[in-house]
Coordinates of C-alpha atoms in Angstrom, one line a residue:
M1 CA -19.0 -7.9 -4.3
G2 CA -19.7 -4.1 -4.2
G3 CA -16.4 -1.5 -3.5
R4 CA -13.9 0.4 -5.2
R5 CA -11.4 -1.0 -8.2
I6 CA -8.2 -1.5 -8.3
G7 CA -7.5 -2.1 -11.8
S8 CA -9.9 -5.2 -12.6
L9 CA -9.5 -6.0 -8.7
T10 CA -13.2 -5.1 -6.4
L11 CA -11.9 -4.1 -2.7
S12 CA -14.1 -6.6 0.0
I13 CA -14.6 -3.5 2.1
A14 CA -18.1 -4.4 2.7
L15 CA -17.3 -8.1 3.5
I16 CA -15.3 -6.9 6.1
A17 CA -17.3 -4.7 7.5
G18 CA -20.2 -7.6 7.7
A19 CA -16.9 -9.6 9.6
G20 CA -18.6 -7.3 12.7
V21 CA -14.9 -6.0 12.6
D22 CA -14.4 -2.1 13.1
V23 CA -11.5 -1.6 10.7
R24 CA -10.8 2.0 12.1
A25 CA -10.3 -0.1 15.9
D26 CA -7.8 -2.0 14.0
Q27 CA -4.8 0.1 12.5
I28 CA -3.3 -2.5 10.4
L29 CA -6.1 -3.4 9.1
F30 CA -7.4 0.1 8.7
W31 CA -3.6 1.3 6.7
N32 CA -3.6 -1.4 4.7
Q33 CA -7.9 -0.9 3.7
E34 CA -6.1 2.8 2.5
I35 CA -3.3 1.5 0.5
Q36 CA -5.5 -0.3 -1.4
T37 CA -7.7 2.9 -2.2
L38 CA -4.6 4.8 -2.6
E39 CA -3.1 2.0 -6.0
A40 CA -6.6 2.5 -7.0
L41 CA -6.0 6.5 -7.0
T42 CA -2.3 6.3 -7.5
P43 CA -1.3 2.9 -9.0
A44 CA 2.2 1.9 -8.9
P45 CA 3.6 1.4 -12.3
T46 CA 3.9 -2.8 -11.8
P47 CA 2.7 -5.2 -9.1
M48 CA 6.0 -5.4 -8.0
A49 CA 6.4 -1.6 -7.1
S50 CA 3.1 -2.2 -5.7
G51 CA 4.4 -5.0 -3.4
R52 CA 7.4 -2.8 -2.3
D53 CA 4.8 -0.3 -1.7
L54 CA 2.6 -2.1 0.5
S55 CA 6.2 -3.9 2.1
I56 CA 7.4 -0.7 3.0
M57 CA 4.3 0.5 4.7
N58 CA 3.8 -2.4 6.8
V59 CA 7.5 -3.1 7.6
A60 CA 7.1 0.6 9.0
I61 CA 4.3 -0.5 10.8
Y62 CA 5.1 -3.4 12.5
D63 CA 8.6 -2.2 13.6
A64 CA 7.0 0.7 15.1
V65 CA 4.4 -1.6 17.0
N66 CA 7.3 -3.8 18.0
A67 CA 9.5 -1.5 19.2
A68 CA 6.5 0.1 21.5
L69 CA 6.0 -3.3 22.5
G70 CA 9.3 -3.3 23.9
S71 CA 10.4 -5.6 20.8
P72 CA 9.4 -8.8 21.9
A73 CA 9.8 -10.0 18.0
K74 CA 12.3 -9.5 15.9
S75 CA 12.4 -6.2 13.7
F76 CA 13.3 -5.7 10.0
Y77 CA 14.8 -2.3 10.7
P78 CA 15.2 -1.6 14.4
A79 CA 15.5 2.0 14.2
G80 CA 17.3 2.3 17.9
P81 CA 16.3 3.4 21.5
V82 CA 12.3 3.7 21.6
T83 CA 10.5 6.2 24.5
P84 CA 9.2 4.0 27.0
G85 CA 5.5 3.9 27.5
S86 CA 5.4 4.5 23.7
S87 CA 1.3 3.9 22.6
A88 CA 1.8 0.8 19.6
A89 CA -1.8 1.9 18.1
A90 CA -0.5 5.8 17.7
A91 CA 2.9 4.2 16.3
A92 CA 1.0 2.1 13.9
D93 CA -1.2 4.9 12.8
A94 CA 1.8 7.2 12.2
A95 CA 4.2 5.2 10.6
A96 CA 1.7 4.5 7.8
Y97 CA 0.2 8.2 7.4
N98 CA 4.0 9.2 7.3
F99 CA 4.9 7.1 4.4
L100 CA 1.8 7.0 2.4
V101 CA 1.6 10.7 2.5
Q102 CA 5.0 10.6 0.7
R103 CA 4.3 8.0 -1.4
F104 CA 0.9 9.5 -2.7
A105 CA 1.7 13.3 -2.2
G106 CA -1.3 13.8 -4.5
Q107 CA -3.6 12.4 -2.1
S108 CA -2.1 13.9 1.1
A109 CA -6.0 15.5 1.9
Q110 CA -7.8 12.2 2.0
I111 CA -4.8 10.5 3.8
T112 CA -4.6 12.9 6.4
A113 CA -8.2 13.0 6.9
A114 CA -8.0 9.2 7.1
Y115 CA -4.9 9.9 10.1
N116 CA -7.3 12.0 11.6
S117 CA -9.6 9.8 12.0
Q118 CA -7.8 7.2 13.0
L119 CA -5.9 9.9 16.3
A120 CA -9.4 11.1 17.1
L121 CA -10.2 7.3 18.6
L122 CA -6.6 7.7 20.4
P123 CA -6.3 9.2 24.5
N124 CA -4.5 13.0 24.4
N125 CA -1.9 12.2 26.6
Q126 CA 1.7 11.0 26.5
A127 CA 2.2 7.5 25.5
T128 CA 0.2 9.1 22.3
A129 CA 2.8 11.7 21.7
N130 CA 5.5 9.3 22.2
G131 CA 3.9 6.8 20.0
L132 CA 3.5 9.1 17.1
A133 CA 6.8 10.1 17.5
L134 CA 8.3 6.5 17.1
G135 CA 5.8 5.8 14.3
Q136 CA 7.1 9.0 12.3
N137 CA 10.4 7.5 13.0
Q138 CA 10.0 4.3 12.2
A139 CA 8.9 5.2 9.2
A140 CA 11.7 7.5 7.7
F141 CA 14.2 4.8 8.6
A142 CA 11.8 1.9 6.9
A143 CA 11.9 4.2 3.4
G144 CA 15.4 5.4 4.2
A145 CA 16.4 1.4 4.1
R146 CA 15.1 1.5 0.7
A147 CA 16.1 4.7 -1.0
N148 CA 18.9 2.5 -3.3
D149 CA 17.1 -0.8 -3.6
G150 CA 17.5 -0.7 -7.7
S151 CA 13.7 -0.9 -7.5
S152 CA 14.1 2.2 -9.7
S153 CA 16.9 1.3 -11.8
P154 CA 16.2 1.6 -15.6
G155 CA 16.1 -2.1 -16.8
H156 CA 18.5 -3.1 -19.6
F157 CA 18.5 -6.9 -21.4
T158 CA 19.8 -8.3 -24.5
P159 CA 18.2 -10.6 -26.2
G160 CA 20.1 -13.8 -27.1
V161 CA 19.5 -15.8 -30.5
G162 CA 18.7 -19.0 -31.1
P163 CA 16.3 -22.1 -30.2
G164 CA 15.2 -21.7 -26.5
Q165 CA 16.3 -17.9 -26.1
W166 CA 13.7 -15.2 -24.9
Q167 CA 12.7 -13.0 -27.9
P168 CA 10.0 -10.4 -28.1
T169 CA 6.4 -11.5 -28.2
P170 CA 3.3 -11.1 -30.0
P171 CA 1.4 -9.0 -30.6
L172 CA 3.2 -5.6 -29.4
Y173 CA 6.7 -7.3 -29.2
L174 CA 7.9 -5.1 -26.4
P175 CA 11.1 -5.2 -24.4
Y176 CA 12.2 -6.8 -21.5
F177 CA 12.1 -3.2 -19.8
T178 CA 11.3 -5.1 -16.1
A179 CA 15.1 -6.3 -15.8
N180 CA 16.4 -4.2 -12.9
W181 CA 13.7 -6.3 -10.9
A182 CA 16.3 -9.4 -11.2
S183 CA 18.5 -7.5 -9.0
V184 CA 16.7 -5.2 -6.7
T185 CA 17.6 -5.5 -2.8
P186 CA 15.3 -8.6 -1.3
F187 CA 13.6 -8.3 2.2
T188 CA 14.1 -11.3 3.6
M189 CA 16.7 -13.2 1.1
T190 CA 20.0 -13.1 1.5
S191 CA 20.1 -12.4 -2.7
P192 CA 18.4 -12.3 -5.3
S193 CA 19.5 -15.3 -6.7
E194 CA 19.3 -17.2 -3.3
F195 CA 16.5 -20.1 -4.2
L196 CA 17.6 -19.8 -7.9
P197 CA 15.7 -22.7 -9.5
P198 CA 17.8 -25.8 -11.5
G199 CA 16.3 -24.5 -14.8
P200 CA 14.2 -25.6 -17.9
P201 CA 14.6 -28.9 -19.4
A202 CA 17.2 -29.4 -22.6
L203 CA 15.5 -28.8 -25.6
N204 CA 15.9 -32.6 -26.8
S205 CA 14.5 -34.1 -23.8
P206 CA 11.1 -35.8 -23.5
A207 CA 10.0 -33.7 -20.8
Y208 CA 10.6 -30.9 -23.2
A209 CA 9.2 -32.4 -26.1
A210 CA 5.8 -33.5 -23.8
A211 CA 5.7 -29.6 -22.5
V212 CA 5.6 -28.5 -26.3
A213 CA 3.0 -30.9 -27.2
E214 CA 0.8 -30.2 -24.1
L215 CA 1.0 -26.1 -24.5
H216 CA 0.2 -26.7 -28.3
S217 CA -2.8 -28.2 -27.2
I218 CA -4.8 -26.5 -24.1
G219 CA -3.0 -23.1 -24.4
A220 CA -4.2 -22.3 -27.8
A221 CA -6.9 -19.8 -28.5
N222 CA -9.0 -22.5 -30.2
S223 CA -7.9 -25.4 -27.7
T224 CA -10.2 -28.3 -27.5
T225 CA -8.8 -29.9 -24.8
R226 CA -9.3 -26.9 -22.0
T227 CA -12.4 -26.3 -20.4
L228 CA -14.7 -23.3 -20.2
D229 CA -14.0 -23.4 -16.5
Q230 CA -10.0 -23.2 -17.3
T231 CA -10.3 -20.8 -19.9
K232 CA -12.5 -18.6 -17.2
A233 CA -10.0 -18.8 -15.0
A234 CA -6.9 -18.4 -17.5
E235 CA -8.7 -14.9 -17.9
F236 CA -9.9 -14.4 -14.8
W237 CA -5.8 -13.9 -13.2
D238 CA -5.0 -12.3 -16.4
A239 CA -6.8 -9.6 -15.6
D240 CA -5.3 -9.5 -11.7
N241 CA -2.6 -6.8 -12.8
G242 CA -1.9 -6.4 -8.8
V243 CA -0.3 -9.9 -7.5
P244 CA 0.3 -8.6 -4.1
L245 CA -2.6 -6.4 -4.0
T246 CA -5.0 -9.3 -4.2
W247 CA -3.2 -11.0 -1.6
N248 CA -3.4 -8.0 0.4
N249 CA -6.9 -8.1 -0.2
I250 CA -7.5 -12.0 0.9
A251 CA -5.4 -11.4 3.6
L252 CA -7.8 -8.2 4.5
Q253 CA -10.9 -10.5 4.4
V254 CA -9.8 -13.3 6.2
A255 CA -7.9 -11.4 9.3
A256 CA -11.4 -9.4 9.7
T257 CA -12.8 -12.9 11.1
R258 CA -10.2 -13.6 13.7
N259 CA -9.0 -11.6 16.4
N260 CA -5.9 -11.6 17.0
S261 CA -3.3 -9.3 18.3
L262 CA -2.3 -5.7 16.8
L263 CA 1.5 -6.9 16.6
H264 CA -0.1 -10.6 15.5
N265 CA -1.7 -8.5 12.6
A266 CA 1.0 -6.5 11.7
L267 CA 3.6 -9.1 11.4
T268 CA 0.8 -10.8 8.9
F269 CA 0.7 -8.2 6.7
A270 CA 4.6 -7.6 6.7
L271 CA 5.5 -10.9 6.2
L272 CA 3.2 -11.2 3.3
S273 CA 4.1 -7.9 1.3
T274 CA 7.4 -8.6 2.0
A275 CA 8.1 -12.2 0.7
Q276 CA 5.8 -11.6 -2.1
T277 CA 7.7 -9.1 -3.3
D278 CA 10.8 -11.2 -2.6
S279 CA 9.1 -13.5 -4.6
F280 CA 8.9 -11.7 -7.5
I281 CA 12.7 -10.6 -7.0
A282 CA 13.8 -14.5 -7.5
T283 CA 11.3 -15.2 -10.0
F284 CA 12.8 -12.2 -12.1
N285 CA 16.0 -13.6 -11.1
S286 CA 15.8 -16.7 -12.5
K287 CA 13.8 -15.2 -15.8
S288 CA 17.0 -13.5 -16.4
F289 CA 19.8 -15.8 -15.7
Y290 CA 17.7 -18.6 -17.7
A291 CA 16.2 -16.1 -20.7
F292 CA 14.0 -19.1 -21.8
W293 CA 11.6 -18.5 -24.8
R294 CA 7.9 -18.3 -24.6
P295 CA 5.8 -20.8 -25.7
V296 CA 4.7 -18.8 -28.9
T297 CA 8.2 -18.0 -29.7
A298 CA 9.0 -22.4 -29.8
I299 CA 5.4 -23.4 -31.3
N300 CA 5.5 -20.8 -34.0
G301 CA 9.1 -21.4 -34.9
T302 CA 9.2 -25.0 -34.5
I303 CA 5.9 -27.0 -35.2
D304 CA 3.2 -24.4 -35.8
P305 CA 3.4 -20.7 -37.3
N306 CA -0.3 -20.6 -37.1
W307 CA -0.6 -20.8 -33.6
V308 CA -2.0 -18.6 -31.1
P309 CA -2.3 -18.6 -27.2
L310 CA -5.4 -17.4 -25.6
L311 CA -3.7 -14.8 -23.8
A312 CA -0.8 -12.7 -24.6
A313 CA 2.6 -13.2 -23.0
P314 CA 4.3 -10.9 -20.9
P315 CA 7.3 -9.0 -21.5
F316 CA 10.0 -11.0 -19.9
P317 CA 11.2 -14.5 -20.0
S318 CA 9.5 -17.7 -19.3
Y319 CA 11.1 -19.3 -16.3
T320 CA 10.0 -19.4 -13.9
A321 CA 6.3 -18.1 -13.3
N322 CA 5.5 -15.0 -11.5
H323 CA 1.9 -16.2 -11.1
A324 CA 3.1 -19.3 -9.3
A325 CA 5.6 -18.5 -7.2
V326 CA 3.8 -15.2 -6.1
P327 CA 0.9 -16.6 -5.5
E328 CA 2.5 -19.6 -3.6
T329 CA 4.4 -17.4 -1.3
G330 CA 1.4 -15.7 0.0
A331 CA -0.8 -18.7 0.4
M332 CA 1.8 -20.1 2.8
I333 CA 2.5 -17.0 4.6
L334 CA -1.2 -16.5 5.7
D335 CA -1.4 -20.6 6.5
A336 CA 1.2 -20.0 8.8
M337 CA 0.1 -16.9 10.2
F338 CA -3.8 -17.5 10.1
G339 CA -2.8 -21.4 11.7
T340 CA -4.9 -23.3 8.9
D341 CA -5.1 -23.5 4.8
N342 CA -9.0 -23.3 5.2
A343 CA -10.5 -19.7 4.7
D344 CA -13.3 -18.4 2.8
F345 CA -13.0 -15.3 0.6
S346 CA -14.0 -14.2 -3.0
L347 CA -12.5 -12.1 -5.7
T348 CA -13.9 -10.5 -8.6
F349 CA -12.3 -9.5 -12.2
D350 CA -13.4 -8.0 -15.1
T351 CA -11.9 -10.2 -17.8
D352 CA -12.2 -7.7 -20.5
N353 CA -9.0 -6.3 -18.8
S354 CA -7.1 -9.7 -20.1
S355 CA -4.5 -9.7 -22.7
A356 CA -7.2 -12.0 -24.4
A357 CA -8.6 -9.4 -25.5
L358 CA -5.8 -7.6 -26.9
L359 CA -5.5 -11.3 -29.1
G360 CA -9.1 -10.9 -30.3
N361 CA -10.2 -13.7 -28.4
P362 CA -13.7 -13.5 -26.4
T363 CA -13.7 -12.0 -22.9
F364 CA -16.6 -13.0 -20.2
G365 CA -16.5 -9.5 -18.6
D366 CA -16.6 -9.8 -14.7
I367 CA -16.4 -13.0 -12.9
T368 CA -16.6 -13.7 -9.3
R369 CA -14.6 -17.0 -8.3
D370 CA -15.0 -18.3 -4.5
Y371 CA -12.0 -19.9 -2.8
T372 CA -12.2 -22.2 0.6
S373 CA -8.4 -22.5 1.2
F374 CA -5.3 -20.2 0.1
Q375 CA -3.9 -23.0 -1.3
E376 CA -6.9 -23.8 -3.4
A377 CA -6.5 -20.1 -4.9
A378 CA -2.6 -20.2 -5.7
M379 CA -2.9 -23.6 -7.3
E380 CA -5.5 -22.3 -9.7
T381 CA -3.6 -19.0 -9.9
G382 CA -0.3 -21.0 -11.3
M383 CA -1.8 -23.4 -13.4
S384 CA -3.8 -20.6 -15.7
R385 CA -0.5 -19.6 -17.2
M386 CA -0.7 -22.8 -18.8
W387 CA -3.8 -23.0 -19.8
G388 CA -3.3 -20.0 -20.7
G389 CA -0.5 -20.7 -23.7
I390 CA 2.0 -18.6 -21.5
H391 CA 4.0 -20.5 -19.4
W392 CA 5.4 -24.0 -19.8
P393 CA 4.5 -26.9 -17.3
F394 CA 7.8 -26.5 -15.7
D395 CA 7.8 -22.8 -15.4
I396 CA 5.2 -23.8 -13.1
Q397 CA 6.0 -26.6 -11.0
D398 CA 9.4 -25.0 -10.1
G399 CA 7.7 -21.5 -9.4
F400 CA 6.0 -23.1 -7.1
T401 CA 8.9 -24.5 -5.2
L402 CA 10.3 -21.4 -5.9
G403 CA 7.3 -19.6 -3.8
D404 CA 7.6 -22.3 -1.1
K405 CA 11.1 -21.4 -0.3
V406 CA 11.1 -17.9 -0.1
A407 CA 7.6 -18.3 2.0
S408 CA 9.9 -21.0 4.2
N409 CA 12.5 -18.4 4.6
A410 CA 11.1 -15.7 5.6
L411 CA 8.6 -17.5 7.9
N412 CA 12.2 -19.0 9.7
E413 CA 13.5 -15.4 9.3
F414 CA 10.6 -14.3 11.9
H415 CA 10.1 -18.1 14.0
V416 CA 7.2 -18.4 12.2
P417 CA 6.6 -22.4 12.3
E418 CA 6.0 -23.4 9.1
P419 CA 2.6 -24.6 7.2
A420 CA 3.0 -28.5 6.8
S421 CA 2.3 -28.7 3.3
I422 CA 4.8 -26.8 2.4
L423 CA 7.4 -29.4 3.2
L424 CA 5.7 -31.6 0.6
L425 CA 5.6 -28.4 -2.0
G426 CA 8.7 -27.0 -1.0
S427 CA 10.5 -30.1 -1.6
G428 CA 8.9 -30.9 -4.6
L429 CA 7.3 -34.0 -3.3
I430 CA 4.0 -32.9 -4.8
G431 CA 4.9 -33.4 -8.9
L432 CA 2.9 -31.1 -11.2
A433 CA -0.4 -33.9 -11.8
A434 CA -1.1 -33.6 -8.5
L435 CA -1.0 -29.4 -8.6
R436 CA -3.4 -30.1 -11.6
R437 CA -6.0 -32.1 -9.5
R438 CA -6.2 -29.5 -6.8
A439 CA -6.8 -26.4 -9.2
R440 CA -9.8 -28.2 -10.3
N441 CA -11.4 -27.4 -7.3
C442 CA -12.3 -23.7 -7.6
R443 CA -16.5 -22.5 -7.7
L444 CA -17.5 -20.3 -10.3
R445 CA -20.3 -18.1 -10.6

């Protein structure tokens, strides 16, 4: 797959072009491809921040398109009266442009050139002028609504002491500097704690003892129970520094093979980005609330002081897993919006960028993995954190459930029918053993 890198992400521009879709003619696909390029040139500081960028742009686009069409659907941030006869295409272009040129000011020439290329496709009439004004207003309204959402607040967290409490982890022993995301204002949830999970098992419980034994075996750098494919999958997904950008890329690949309306595409990308950002908020809220220790802290401190995981743990508490909740939310949103879980797509990451290298563990360079469903990718992403030795099994299972609840809530808010699989996963009726089986079906090349 050729294309531009986003950290270790390869954009599938060739795939989109190969699908027979003129991306320029669909404003939603065009601007979502453009923001991927911009995030590569001027990266957001965290995956959560890139999710916020995607959310604000896509909310502005969706609300502008919806308003131009007479508001047949619910809006995120209704901006008030709209001049009749506004072009929805022009509104989408202007909404995206006016957000992006503010967010990525250093790339204003590139953004303006892209905008002008889009304007050249529009008729020079009053409907276009009305749409451009509508999009500009909606972009300002969406950005203003998020101006004080807490995403730029300092993160303060004081680690606890004693068994079960999170502590900074080797090799860098960094502080929990993203703790502010535990209280960022959500897009679709009523509060960051709306879907707070039940918490990790007690340290004296059989469930916890089983988790320690499993992680000690399968998550070790020199594990003899982890397969080579699981090792590669763990490093593959660890190299994915932009989870929402990855799922935005997946949505671009699949949307290019469909013939959905402008409004449908706008809602698809708006729900995907906002719900995944909310999954981040929900998981960080859980992390801060429970402050549960990482496997490396527990295993080094209780049973094996020389144990080294395959991957280095990120600098925040373990429960629940972002890499389970956020992809699961994305999978459920795309299943609902495309009407099926079945979809063919590919992703490429450079495993030399994974944290395995930080620990001196072998890496494999560029790896491309092919998938045939959204759920397949989401399940593998979550399970990869256990294979890497940085998450407990209950982090992952409860993360999947949390991600489903966030997706279900967002879909219900916008009156989109839920996919059937959300009823099983979201209720916890599918256990971790079944999740393990689902995660075995990927193909590596």
